[in-house]
PDB file of C-alpha atoms and ligand atoms in Angstrom:
ATOM      1  CA  MET A   1     113.927 116.769 116.872  1.00  0.00           C
ATOM      2  CA  ALA A   2     111.097 115.339 114.378  1.00  0.00           C
ATOM      3  CA  THR A   3     111.171 116.206 110.697  1.00  0.00           C
ATOM      4  CA  ARG A   4     108.476 114.668 110.537  1.00  0.00           C
ATOM      5  CA  SER A   5     106.193 116.126 107.000  1.00  0.00           C
ATOM      6  CA  ALA A   6     102.339 116.143 106.047  1.00  0.00           C
ATOM      7  CA  LEU A   7     103.464 113.251 103.774  1.00  0.00           C
ATOM      8  CA  ILE A   8     106.039 110.822 106.418  1.00  0.00           C
ATOM      9  CA  ASN A   9     101.958 111.894 108.679  1.00  0.00           C
ATOM     10  CA  VAL A  10     100.488 110.363 105.627  1.00  0.00           C
ATOM     11  CA  MET A  11     102.836 106.804 105.942  1.00  0.00           C
ATOM     12  CA  GLU A  12     102.066 106.884 109.892  1.00  0.00           C
ATOM     13  CA  LYS A  13      99.374 106.498 110.141  1.00  0.00           C
ATOM     14  CA  ALA A  14      98.389 103.959 107.548  1.00  0.00           C
ATOM     15  CA  ALA A  15     100.955 101.980 109.157  1.00  0.00           C
ATOM     16  CA  ASP A  16      99.714 102.533 112.414  1.00  0.00           C
ATOM     17  CA  LYS A  17      96.321 101.387 111.584  1.00  0.00           C
ATOM     18  CA  ALA A  18      97.510  98.491 109.753  1.00  0.00           C
ATOM     19  CA  SER A  19      99.789  97.491 112.403  1.00  0.00           C
ATOM     20  CA  ARG A  20      97.217  97.340 115.177  1.00  0.00           C
ATOM     21  CA  GLY A  21      95.248  93.837 112.310  1.00  0.00           C
ATOM     22  CA  LEU A  22      98.537  92.563 113.124  1.00  0.00           C
ATOM     23  CA  LYS A  23      99.068  92.790 116.478  1.00  0.00           C
ATOM     24  CA  ARG A  24      95.268  91.201 117.416  1.00  0.00           C
ATOM     25  CA  ASP A  25      96.460  88.748 115.210  1.00  0.00           C
ATOM     26  CA  PHE A  26     100.344  87.335 115.610  1.00  0.00           C
ATOM     27  CA  GLY A  27      98.500  87.230 119.287  1.00  0.00           C
ATOM     28  CA  GLU A  28      96.266  84.318 117.819  1.00  0.00           C
ATOM     29  CA  LEU A  29      98.238  82.604 115.164  1.00  0.00           C
ATOM     30  CA  GLU A  30      95.678  79.035 115.545  1.00  0.00           C
ATOM     31  CA  ASN A  31      93.295  81.441 113.789  1.00  0.00           C
ATOM     32  CA  LEU A  32      94.529  82.158 110.663  1.00  0.00           C
ATOM     33  CA  GLN A  33      93.793  81.070 108.274  1.00  0.00           C
ATOM     34  CA  VAL A  34      96.777  80.429 105.711  1.00  0.00           C
ATOM     35  CA  SER A  35      97.870  80.051 102.531  1.00  0.00           C
ATOM     36  CA  ARG A  36     100.384  79.186  99.306  1.00  0.00           C
ATOM     37  CA  LYS A  37     101.641  81.181  96.486  1.00  0.00           C
ATOM     38  CA  GLY A  38     104.395  79.045  95.261  1.00  0.00           C
ATOM     39  CA  PRO A  39     105.730  75.874  97.558  1.00  0.00           C
ATOM     40  CA  ALA A  40     107.636  77.969 100.652  1.00  0.00           C
ATOM     41  CA  ASP A  41     105.979  81.414  99.723  1.00  0.00           C
ATOM     42  CA  PHE A  42     102.833  81.719 102.158  1.00  0.00           C
ATOM     43  CA  VAL A  43     100.434  85.031 102.552  1.00  0.00           C
ATOM     44  CA  SER A  44      97.834  85.147 105.285  1.00  0.00           C
ATOM     45  CA  ALA A  45      94.487  86.791 105.796  1.00  0.00           C
ATOM     46  CA  ALA A  46      96.615  89.660 108.214  1.00  0.00           C
ATOM     47  CA  ASP A  47      98.754  90.062 104.734  1.00  0.00           C
ATOM     48  CA  LEU A  48      95.864  90.735 103.284  1.00  0.00           C
ATOM     49  CA  LYS A  49      93.837  92.500 105.673  1.00  0.00           C
ATOM     50  CA  ALA A  50      96.638  94.735 107.222  1.00  0.00           C
ATOM     51  CA  GLU A  51      97.014  95.782 102.348  1.00  0.00           C
ATOM     52  CA  LYS A  52      93.770  96.441 102.696  1.00  0.00           C
ATOM     53  CA  THR A  53      93.329  99.110 105.529  1.00  0.00           C
ATOM     54  CA  ILE A  54      97.333 100.594 103.724  1.00  0.00           C
ATOM     55  CA  LYS A  55      95.441 100.772 101.452  1.00  0.00           C
ATOM     56  CA  GLU A  56      92.176 102.320 101.497  1.00  0.00           C
ATOM     57  CA  GLU A  57      94.153 105.233 104.292  1.00  0.00           C
ATOM     58  CA  LEU A  58      96.620 105.662 101.844  1.00  0.00           C
ATOM     59  CA  ALA A  59      93.710 106.347  99.050  1.00  0.00           C
ATOM     60  CA  LYS A  60      91.903 108.615 100.687  1.00  0.00           C
ATOM     61  CA  ALA A  61      94.934 110.520 101.933  1.00  0.00           C
ATOM     62  CA  ARG A  62      96.084 110.902  98.180  1.00  0.00           C
ATOM     63  CA  PRO A  63      93.031 109.729  96.115  1.00  0.00           C
ATOM     64  CA  GLY A  64      95.601 110.179  92.667  1.00  0.00           C
ATOM     65  CA  TYR A  65      98.205 108.476  93.277  1.00  0.00           C
ATOM     66  CA  GLY A  66      98.242 105.283  92.022  1.00  0.00           C
ATOM     67  CA  PHE A  67     100.059 101.198  93.807  1.00  0.00           C
ATOM     68  CA  LEU A  68     102.769  98.610  93.152  1.00  0.00           C
ATOM     69  CA  MET A  69     101.244  96.719  96.522  1.00  0.00           C
ATOM     70  CA  GLU A  70     102.041  92.709  97.224  1.00  0.00           C
ATOM     71  CA  GLU A  71      99.657  90.883  97.583  1.00  0.00           C
ATOM     72  CA  SER A  72      96.454  92.954  95.123  1.00  0.00           C
ATOM     73  CA  GLY A  73      99.801  94.279  91.352  1.00  0.00           C
ATOM     74  CA  THR A  74      99.768  97.245  90.907  1.00  0.00           C
ATOM     75  CA  GLN A  75      98.038 100.610  89.876  1.00  0.00           C
ATOM     76  CA  PRO A  76      98.301 103.237  87.635  1.00  0.00           C
ATOM     77  CA  ASP A  77      97.911 106.671  88.896  1.00  0.00           C
ATOM     78  CA  SER A  78      94.744 108.795  88.088  1.00  0.00           C
ATOM     79  CA  ASP A  79      96.794 112.766  88.561  1.00  0.00           C
ATOM     80  CA  GLY A  80      99.293 113.216  86.521  1.00  0.00           C
ATOM     81  CA  SER A  81     101.404 113.029  89.072  1.00  0.00           C
ATOM     82  CA  GLY A  82     104.003 109.812  87.889  1.00  0.00           C
ATOM     83  CA  ARG A  83     103.498 108.612  92.019  1.00  0.00           C
ATOM     84  CA  ARG A  84     103.327 105.643  93.475  1.00  0.00           C
ATOM     85  CA  TRP A  85     103.034 103.548  96.583  1.00  0.00           C
ATOM     86  CA  VAL A  86     104.762 100.452  96.678  1.00  0.00           C
ATOM     87  CA  VAL A  87     103.699  98.551  99.388  1.00  0.00           C
ATOM     88  CA  ASP A  88     104.616  95.308 101.298  1.00  0.00           C
ATOM     89  CA  PRO A  89     101.946  95.334 104.447  1.00  0.00           C
ATOM     90  CA  LEU A  90     104.128  92.184 106.130  1.00  0.00           C
ATOM     91  CA  ASP A  91     107.053  91.649 105.937  1.00  0.00           C
ATOM     92  CA  GLY A  92     108.742  88.637 107.978  1.00  0.00           C
ATOM     93  CA  THR A  93     105.283  87.070 107.091  1.00  0.00           C
ATOM     94  CA  THR A  94     107.307  83.242 107.902  1.00  0.00           C
ATOM     95  CA  ASN A  95     108.585  84.849 110.801  1.00  0.00           C
ATOM     96  CA  PHE A  96     104.759  86.553 111.090  1.00  0.00           C
ATOM     97  CA  LEU A  97     103.252  83.122 111.196  1.00  0.00           C
ATOM     98  CA  HIS A  98     106.030  80.842 113.325  1.00  0.00           C
ATOM     99  CA  GLY A  99     105.334  83.389 116.132  1.00  0.00           C
ATOM    100  CA  LEU A 100     109.023  84.845 115.782  1.00  0.00           C
ATOM    101  CA  PRO A 101     108.930  88.718 116.492  1.00  0.00           C
ATOM    102  CA  HIS A 102     109.482  90.386 113.805  1.00  0.00           C
ATOM    103  CA  PHE A 103     108.059  91.293 111.264  1.00  0.00           C
ATOM    104  CA  SER A 104     108.157  94.503 109.726  1.00  0.00           C
ATOM    105  CA  ILE A 105     105.405  97.478 106.977  1.00  0.00           C
ATOM    106  CA  SER A 106     107.001  98.413 104.291  1.00  0.00           C
ATOM    107  CA  ILE A 107     105.651 101.911 102.854  1.00  0.00           C
ATOM    108  CA  ALA A 108     107.511 104.097  99.926  1.00  0.00           C
ATOM    109  CA  LEU A 109     106.944 106.494  97.400  1.00  0.00           C
ATOM    110  CA  GLU A 110     107.624 106.621  93.958  1.00  0.00           C
ATOM    111  CA  GLU A 111     107.467 109.470  91.648  1.00  0.00           C
ATOM    112  CA  ARG A 112     108.684 108.186  88.421  1.00  0.00           C
ATOM    113  CA  GLY A 113     110.278 104.958  89.565  1.00  0.00           C
ATOM    114  CA  GLU A 114     112.425 107.401  92.464  1.00  0.00           C
ATOM    115  CA  ILE A 115     112.310 106.878  95.410  1.00  0.00           C
ATOM    116  CA  ILE A 116     111.647 110.001  97.328  1.00  0.00           C
ATOM    117  CA  ALA A 117     109.658 108.679 100.697  1.00  0.00           C
ATOM    118  CA  GLY A 118     109.675 105.388 103.093  1.00  0.00           C
ATOM    119  CA  LEU A 119     108.794 104.455 106.371  1.00  0.00           C
ATOM    120  CA  VAL A 120     109.683 100.635 107.583  1.00  0.00           C
ATOM    121  CA  TYR A 121     107.813  99.943 111.059  1.00  0.00           C
ATOM    122  CA  ASP A 122     108.340  97.364 112.996  1.00  0.00           C
ATOM    123  CA  PRO A 123     105.347  97.097 115.381  1.00  0.00           C
ATOM    124  CA  ILE A 124     106.285  94.153 117.965  1.00  0.00           C
ATOM    125  CA  LYS A 125     109.489  96.965 119.209  1.00  0.00           C
ATOM    126  CA  ASN A 126     107.919 100.118 117.893  1.00  0.00           C
ATOM    127  CA  ASP A 127     110.625 100.297 116.108  1.00  0.00           C
ATOM    128  CA  LEU A 128     109.297 103.283 113.296  1.00  0.00           C
ATOM    129  CA  PHE A 129     112.021 104.196 110.749  1.00  0.00           C
ATOM    130  CA  HIS A 130     111.692 106.692 108.705  1.00  0.00           C
ATOM    131  CA  ALA A 131     113.341 108.554 105.460  1.00  0.00           C
ATOM    132  CA  GLU A 132     112.749 111.495 102.961  1.00  0.00           C
ATOM    133  CA  ARG A 133     114.046 112.201  99.615  1.00  0.00           C
ATOM    134  CA  GLY A 134     117.165 115.439 100.757  1.00  0.00           C
ATOM    135  CA  ILE A 135     115.764 115.312 104.400  1.00  0.00           C
ATOM    136  CA  GLY A 136     117.582 112.193 106.155  1.00  0.00           C
ATOM    137  CA  ALA A 137     116.427 109.475 107.943  1.00  0.00           C
ATOM    138  CA  PHE A 138     114.882 109.766 111.292  1.00  0.00           C
ATOM    139  CA  HIS A 139     114.457 106.637 114.189  1.00  0.00           C
ATOM    140  CA  ASN A 140     111.295 106.528 116.463  1.00  0.00           C
ATOM    141  CA  GLY A 141     112.110 110.906 115.467  1.00  0.00           C
ATOM    142  CA  ARG A 142     116.035 110.885 115.816  1.00  0.00           C
ATOM    143  CA  ARG A 143     117.832 110.629 112.871  1.00  0.00           C
ATOM    144  CA  MET A 144     119.494 107.943 112.841  1.00  0.00           C
ATOM    145  CA  ARG A 145     123.490 107.370 109.866  1.00  0.00           C
ATOM    146  CA  VAL A 146     124.889 104.270 108.813  1.00  0.00           C
ATOM    147  CA  SER A 147     128.215 103.110 111.101  1.00  0.00           C
ATOM    148  CA  ALA A 148     131.124 104.191 110.279  1.00  0.00           C
ATOM    149  CA  ARG A 149     133.194 100.095 110.687  1.00  0.00           C
ATOM    150  CA  SER A 150     135.576 100.593 107.886  1.00  0.00           C
ATOM    151  CA  ARG A 151     137.419  96.679 109.059  1.00  0.00           C
ATOM    152  CA  LEU A 152     135.377  93.596 107.893  1.00  0.00           C
ATOM    153  CA  GLY A 153     136.073  91.369 111.422  1.00  0.00           C
ATOM    154  CA  ASP A 154     133.736  94.507 112.613  1.00  0.00           C
ATOM    155  CA  CYS A 155     131.020  94.713 110.493  1.00  0.00           C
ATOM    156  CA  VAL A 156     127.738  92.102 111.321  1.00  0.00           C
ATOM    157  CA  ILE A 157     125.797  91.454 107.588  1.00  0.00           C
ATOM    158  CA  GLY A 158     122.648  90.324 107.116  1.00  0.00           C
ATOM    159  CA  THR A 159     121.811  88.507 104.181  1.00  0.00           C
ATOM    160  CA  GLY A 160     118.130  85.890 102.777  1.00  0.00           C
ATOM    161  CA  ALA A 161     118.324  82.376 101.434  1.00  0.00           C
ATOM    162  CA  PRO A 162     116.643  81.547  98.348  1.00  0.00           C
ATOM    163  CA  PHE A 163     113.532  80.157  99.518  1.00  0.00           C
ATOM    164  CA  LEU A 164     113.036  77.535  98.408  1.00  0.00           C
ATOM    165  CA  GLY A 165     112.163  76.536  94.035  1.00  0.00           C
ATOM    166  CA  HIS A 166     113.807  79.846  93.538  1.00  0.00           C
ATOM    167  CA  GLY A 167     117.321  80.836  93.627  1.00  0.00           C
ATOM    168  CA  ASP A 168     120.552  79.325  93.039  1.00  0.00           C
ATOM    169  CA  ARG A 169     121.309  78.335  96.610  1.00  0.00           C
ATOM    170  CA  PRO A 170     125.388  77.438  95.062  1.00  0.00           C
ATOM    171  CA  ARG A 171     125.766  80.612  94.680  1.00  0.00           C
ATOM    172  CA  PHE A 172     124.703  81.658  97.985  1.00  0.00           C
ATOM    173  CA  LEU A 173     126.253  79.121 100.004  1.00  0.00           C
ATOM    174  CA  GLY A 174     129.340  80.858  98.635  1.00  0.00           C
ATOM    175  CA  GLU A 175     128.892  83.908  98.989  1.00  0.00           C
ATOM    176  CA  VAL A 176     127.684  82.752 103.129  1.00  0.00           C
ATOM    177  CA  ASP A 177     131.347  80.818 103.059  1.00  0.00           C
ATOM    178  CA  ALA A 178     133.724  84.309 101.375  1.00  0.00           C
ATOM    179  CA  ILE A 179     131.341  86.210 103.290  1.00  0.00           C
ATOM    180  CA  THR A 180     132.057  84.278 106.697  1.00  0.00           C
ATOM    181  CA  GLU A 181     135.621  84.476 106.881  1.00  0.00           C
ATOM    182  CA  LYS A 182     136.221  87.954 106.433  1.00  0.00           C
ATOM    183  CA  THR A 183     133.217  89.361 108.557  1.00  0.00           C
ATOM    184  CA  ALA A 184     131.884  89.334 112.233  1.00  0.00           C
ATOM    185  CA  GLY A 185     128.838  87.452 111.511  1.00  0.00           C
ATOM    186  CA  ILE A 186     125.772  86.572 109.340  1.00  0.00           C
ATOM    187  CA  ARG A 187     122.060  87.501 110.108  1.00  0.00           C
ATOM    188  CA  ARG A 188     119.889  85.414 108.687  1.00  0.00           C
ATOM    189  CA  TRP A 189     116.182  87.651 109.941  1.00  0.00           C
ATOM    190  CA  GLY A 190     113.525  87.553 107.762  1.00  0.00           C
ATOM    191  CA  SER A 191     112.052  90.495 106.459  1.00  0.00           C
ATOM    192  CA  ALA A 192     114.938  93.071 103.881  1.00  0.00           C
ATOM    193  CA  ALA A 193     112.652  95.754 105.104  1.00  0.00           C
ATOM    194  CA  LEU A 194     114.007  95.070 109.089  1.00  0.00           C
ATOM    195  CA  ASP A 195     117.595  94.700 106.853  1.00  0.00           C
ATOM    196  CA  LEU A 196     118.042  97.880 105.297  1.00  0.00           C
ATOM    197  CA  ALA A 197     117.027 100.323 107.671  1.00  0.00           C
ATOM    198  CA  TYR A 198     118.826  98.028 110.460  1.00  0.00           C
ATOM    199  CA  ILE A 199     121.464  99.609 108.080  1.00  0.00           C
ATOM    200  CA  ALA A 200     120.139 102.822 108.444  1.00  0.00           C
ATOM    201  CA  ALA A 201     120.808 102.708 111.812  1.00  0.00           C
ATOM    202  CA  GLY A 202     123.844 102.405 112.124  1.00  0.00           C
ATOM    203  CA  ARG A 203     122.739  98.076 113.712  1.00  0.00           C
ATOM    204  CA  PHE A 204     123.661  96.106 110.416  1.00  0.00           C
ATOM    205  CA  ASP A 205     126.340  97.410 108.171  1.00  0.00           C
ATOM    206  CA  GLY A 206     126.429  95.413 105.390  1.00  0.00           C
ATOM    207  CA  PHE A 207     123.341  93.441 103.925  1.00  0.00           C
ATOM    208  CA  TRP A 208     123.480  90.744 100.364  1.00  0.00           C
ATOM    209  CA  GLU A 209     120.036  89.962  98.461  1.00  0.00           C
ATOM    210  CA  TRP A 210     118.995  87.906  95.393  1.00  0.00           C
ATOM    211  CA  GLY A 211     115.601  87.794  94.018  1.00  0.00           C
ATOM    212  CA  LEU A 212     112.984  90.604  96.172  1.00  0.00           C
ATOM    213  CA  SER A 213     110.483  91.925  94.714  1.00  0.00           C
ATOM    214  CA  ARG A 214     110.559  95.805  95.143  1.00  0.00           C
ATOM    215  CA  TRP A 215     107.766  95.808  97.645  1.00  0.00           C
ATOM    216  CA  ASP A 216     110.385  94.287 100.182  1.00  0.00           C
ATOM    217  CA  VAL A 217     112.949  96.790  99.473  1.00  0.00           C
ATOM    218  CA  ALA A 218     112.121 100.304  98.157  1.00  0.00           C
ATOM    219  CA  ALA A 219     111.830 102.090 101.308  1.00  0.00           C
ATOM    220  CA  GLY A 220     115.036 100.306 102.770  1.00  0.00           C
ATOM    221  CA  ILE A 221     116.595 102.116  99.682  1.00  0.00           C
ATOM    222  CA  ILE A 222     115.819 105.070 101.022  1.00  0.00           C
ATOM    223  CA  LEU A 223     116.156 105.175 104.370  1.00  0.00           C
ATOM    224  CA  VAL A 224     120.028 103.513 103.692  1.00  0.00           C
ATOM    225  CA  ARG A 225     120.459 106.395 101.426  1.00  0.00           C
ATOM    226  CA  GLU A 226     119.509 109.312 103.458  1.00  0.00           C
ATOM    227  CA  ALA A 227     121.809 108.122 106.922  1.00  0.00           C
ATOM    228  CA  GLY A 228     125.103 108.044 104.288  1.00  0.00           C
ATOM    229  CA  GLY A 229     124.743 104.446 103.409  1.00  0.00           C
ATOM    230  CA  TYR A 230     125.179 103.382  99.430  1.00  0.00           C
ATOM    231  CA  VAL A 231     122.889 100.992  97.833  1.00  0.00           C
ATOM    232  CA  SER A 232     123.608  98.819  93.995  1.00  0.00           C
ATOM    233  CA  GLU A 233     123.531  95.624  92.334  1.00  0.00           C
ATOM    234  CA  VAL A 234     125.781  92.961  93.540  1.00  0.00           C
ATOM    235  CA  ASN A 235     127.940  93.719  91.573  1.00  0.00           C
ATOM    236  CA  GLY A 236     127.571  97.041  91.977  1.00  0.00           C
ATOM    237  CA  LYS A 237     125.606  98.305  89.171  1.00  0.00           C
ATOM    238  CA  PRO A 238     122.535 100.833  90.241  1.00  0.00           C
ATOM    239  CA  ILE A 239     119.809  99.544  91.447  1.00  0.00           C
ATOM    240  CA  ASN A 240     116.724  99.673  89.258  1.00  0.00           C
ATOM    241  CA  PRO A 241     112.555  98.020  89.933  1.00  0.00           C
ATOM    242  CA  GLU A 242     113.498  94.937  88.010  1.00  0.00           C
ATOM    243  CA  SER A 243     117.381  94.371  89.538  1.00  0.00           C
ATOM    244  CA  PRO A 244     118.493  90.433  90.129  1.00  0.00           C
ATOM    245  CA  SER A 245     120.068  91.392  93.291  1.00  0.00           C
ATOM    246  CA  ILE A 246     120.484  94.339  95.981  1.00  0.00           C
ATOM    247  CA  LEU A 247     123.784  95.154  97.739  1.00  0.00           C
ATOM    248  CA  ALA A 248     124.289  97.913 100.445  1.00  0.00           C
ATOM    249  CA  SER A 249     126.504  98.924 103.387  1.00  0.00           C
ATOM    250  CA  ASN A 250     127.600 101.939 104.516  1.00  0.00           C
ATOM    251  CA  ASN A 251     130.734 103.847 102.890  1.00  0.00           C
ATOM    252  CA  ASN A 252     133.138 102.478 104.287  1.00  0.00           C
ATOM    253  CA  ILE A 253     132.900  98.373 103.230  1.00  0.00           C
ATOM    254  CA  HIS A 254     131.092  98.298  99.788  1.00  0.00           C
ATOM    255  CA  SER A 255     133.759  97.704  97.599  1.00  0.00           C
ATOM    256  CA  ASP A 256     135.440  95.701 100.254  1.00  0.00           C
ATOM    257  CA  ILE A 257     131.895  92.911 100.426  1.00  0.00           C
ATOM    258  CA  MET A 258     130.964  93.868  96.602  1.00  0.00           C
ATOM    259  CA  LYS A 259     134.892  91.773  96.022  1.00  0.00           C
ATOM    260  CA  LEU A 260     134.133  88.762  98.610  1.00  0.00           C
ATOM    261  CA  LEU A 261     131.281  88.066  96.604  1.00  0.00           C
ATOM    262  CA  ARG A 262     132.483  88.508  93.703  1.00  0.00           C
ATOM    263  CA  LYS A 263     134.919  85.517  94.353  1.00  0.00           C
ATOM    264  CA  PRO A 264     132.528  82.521  94.421  1.00  0.00           C
ATOM    265  CA  LEU A 265     130.570  84.794  91.322  1.00  0.00           C
ATOM    266  CA  SER A 266     134.038  83.935  89.363  1.00  0.00           C
ATOM    267  CA  ASN A 267     134.299  80.267  90.016  1.00  0.00           C
ATOM    268  CA  GLN A 268     130.988  79.857  88.984  1.00  0.00           C
ATOM    269  CA  LYS A 269     130.779  77.039  85.937  1.00  0.00           C
ATOM    270  CA  ALA A 270     129.023  79.378  82.973  1.00  0.00           C
ATOM    271  CA  PRO A 271     125.165  78.901  82.734  1.00  0.00           C
TER     272      PRO A 271
HETATM  273  P1  2AM B 301     107.619  88.047 102.920  1.00  0.00           P
HETATM  274  O1  2AM B 301     107.585  88.145 103.692  1.00  0.00           O
HETATM  275  O2  2AM B 301     106.873  89.861 103.264  1.00  0.00           O
HETATM  276  O3  2AM B 301     107.424  87.249 101.747  1.00  0.00           O
HETATM  277  C1  2AM B 301     113.533  87.659 103.502  1.00  0.00           C
HETATM  278  O4  2AM B 301     115.141  87.168 103.314  1.00  0.00           O
HETATM  279  C2  2AM B 301     112.815  88.408 102.179  1.00  0.00           C
HETATM  280  O5  2AM B 301     112.304  87.062 101.300  1.00  0.00           O
HETATM  281  C3  2AM B 301     111.170  89.629 102.383  1.00  0.00           C
HETATM  282  O6  2AM B 301     111.652  90.002 102.375  1.00  0.00           O
HETATM  283  C4  2AM B 301     110.460  87.728 102.799  1.00  0.00           C
HETATM  284  O7  2AM B 301     109.438  88.957 102.195  1.00  0.00           O
HETATM  285  C5  2AM B 301     110.201  86.627 100.974  1.00  0.00           C
HETATM  286  N1  2AM B 301     110.324  86.268 100.217  1.00  0.00           N
HETATM  287  C6  2AM B 301     110.141  84.603 101.747  1.00  0.00           C
HETATM  288  N2  2AM B 301     110.053  83.721 101.191  1.00  0.00           N
HETATM  289  C7  2AM B 301     109.593  84.869 100.299  1.00  0.00           C
HETATM  290  C8  2AM B 301     109.183  83.254  98.978  1.00  0.00           C
HETATM  291  N3  2AM B 301     108.035  82.622  99.157  1.00  0.00           N
HETATM  292  N4  2AM B 301     109.539  84.222  97.401  1.00  0.00           N
HETATM  293  C9  2AM B 301     109.509  85.931  97.943  1.00  0.00           C
HETATM  294  N5  2AM B 301     109.887  86.528  98.449  1.00  0.00           N
HETATM  295  C10 2AM B 301     109.942  85.794  99.891  1.00  0.00           C
HETATM  296 CA1   CA B 302     105.141  87.075 100.615  1.00  0.00          CA
HETATM  297 CA1   CA B 303     108.802  91.225 101.051  1.00  0.00          CA
HETATM  298 CA1   CA B 304     105.259  90.126 102.260  1.00  0.00          CA
END
């Protein structure tokens, strides 16, 4: 049954405390202060409050660890552990602000750049996903596995579209065309952390997206790996904190999806 270490308890407590504020704010959206960081890049008082709560809780429990957080940036570790928390306090802000009940809190722990634990929590559906390196991946305390599907025609693939003012839309549309032609369908749900958690849980069979940041994917990456899936860049290269793209799936379809995504890329004019 449940394998929850002290470390996961710390992460879960921080996520749980922040989620109470998020749920309250989600019920009173008309009173929420919202500002823009870019053309379609919103941040609200809910994001900021959740981030503050998570940071306080994590720092209380593990005082020397560093941070990489979406809204407040980086802070190096002060204890020589080489460990840092990688936090997206609200993944799916656009959904949140539109009253769409699909968003999450994402917390990962890195040690010298390697992800060693991850937690993604959807407070509306009460879905808690967590993983620790070498121990496994769990959904609400029960071990989870990626899907076993191997025929592309049976597979559902998640993705995210380039944001207004960012990214290569023609390339993305080519990729969507190639994936749509061969699979059971695409979903574009707006929380990359949950997209990855859904692969780990065997709900989605694959996911790709361009232009994400480490805090969007760090927790999801270890969920997928520990659930038996594979994560790389879209071109198959190993994933790293600066990767421009991510492709995650069960092992059976990874190279098939990669080939489909490469097709539209090779049709592109050289930059
Ligand atoms: P966010 O809600 O934390 O910003 C959806 O495909 C993913 O893209 C989510 O992880 C979302 O994270 C992120 N995202 C949405 N709009 C964005 C923008 N304008 N710039 C960068 N990331 C964005
Ligand atoms: Ca954001
Ligand atoms: Ca995010
Ligand atoms: Ca966010």
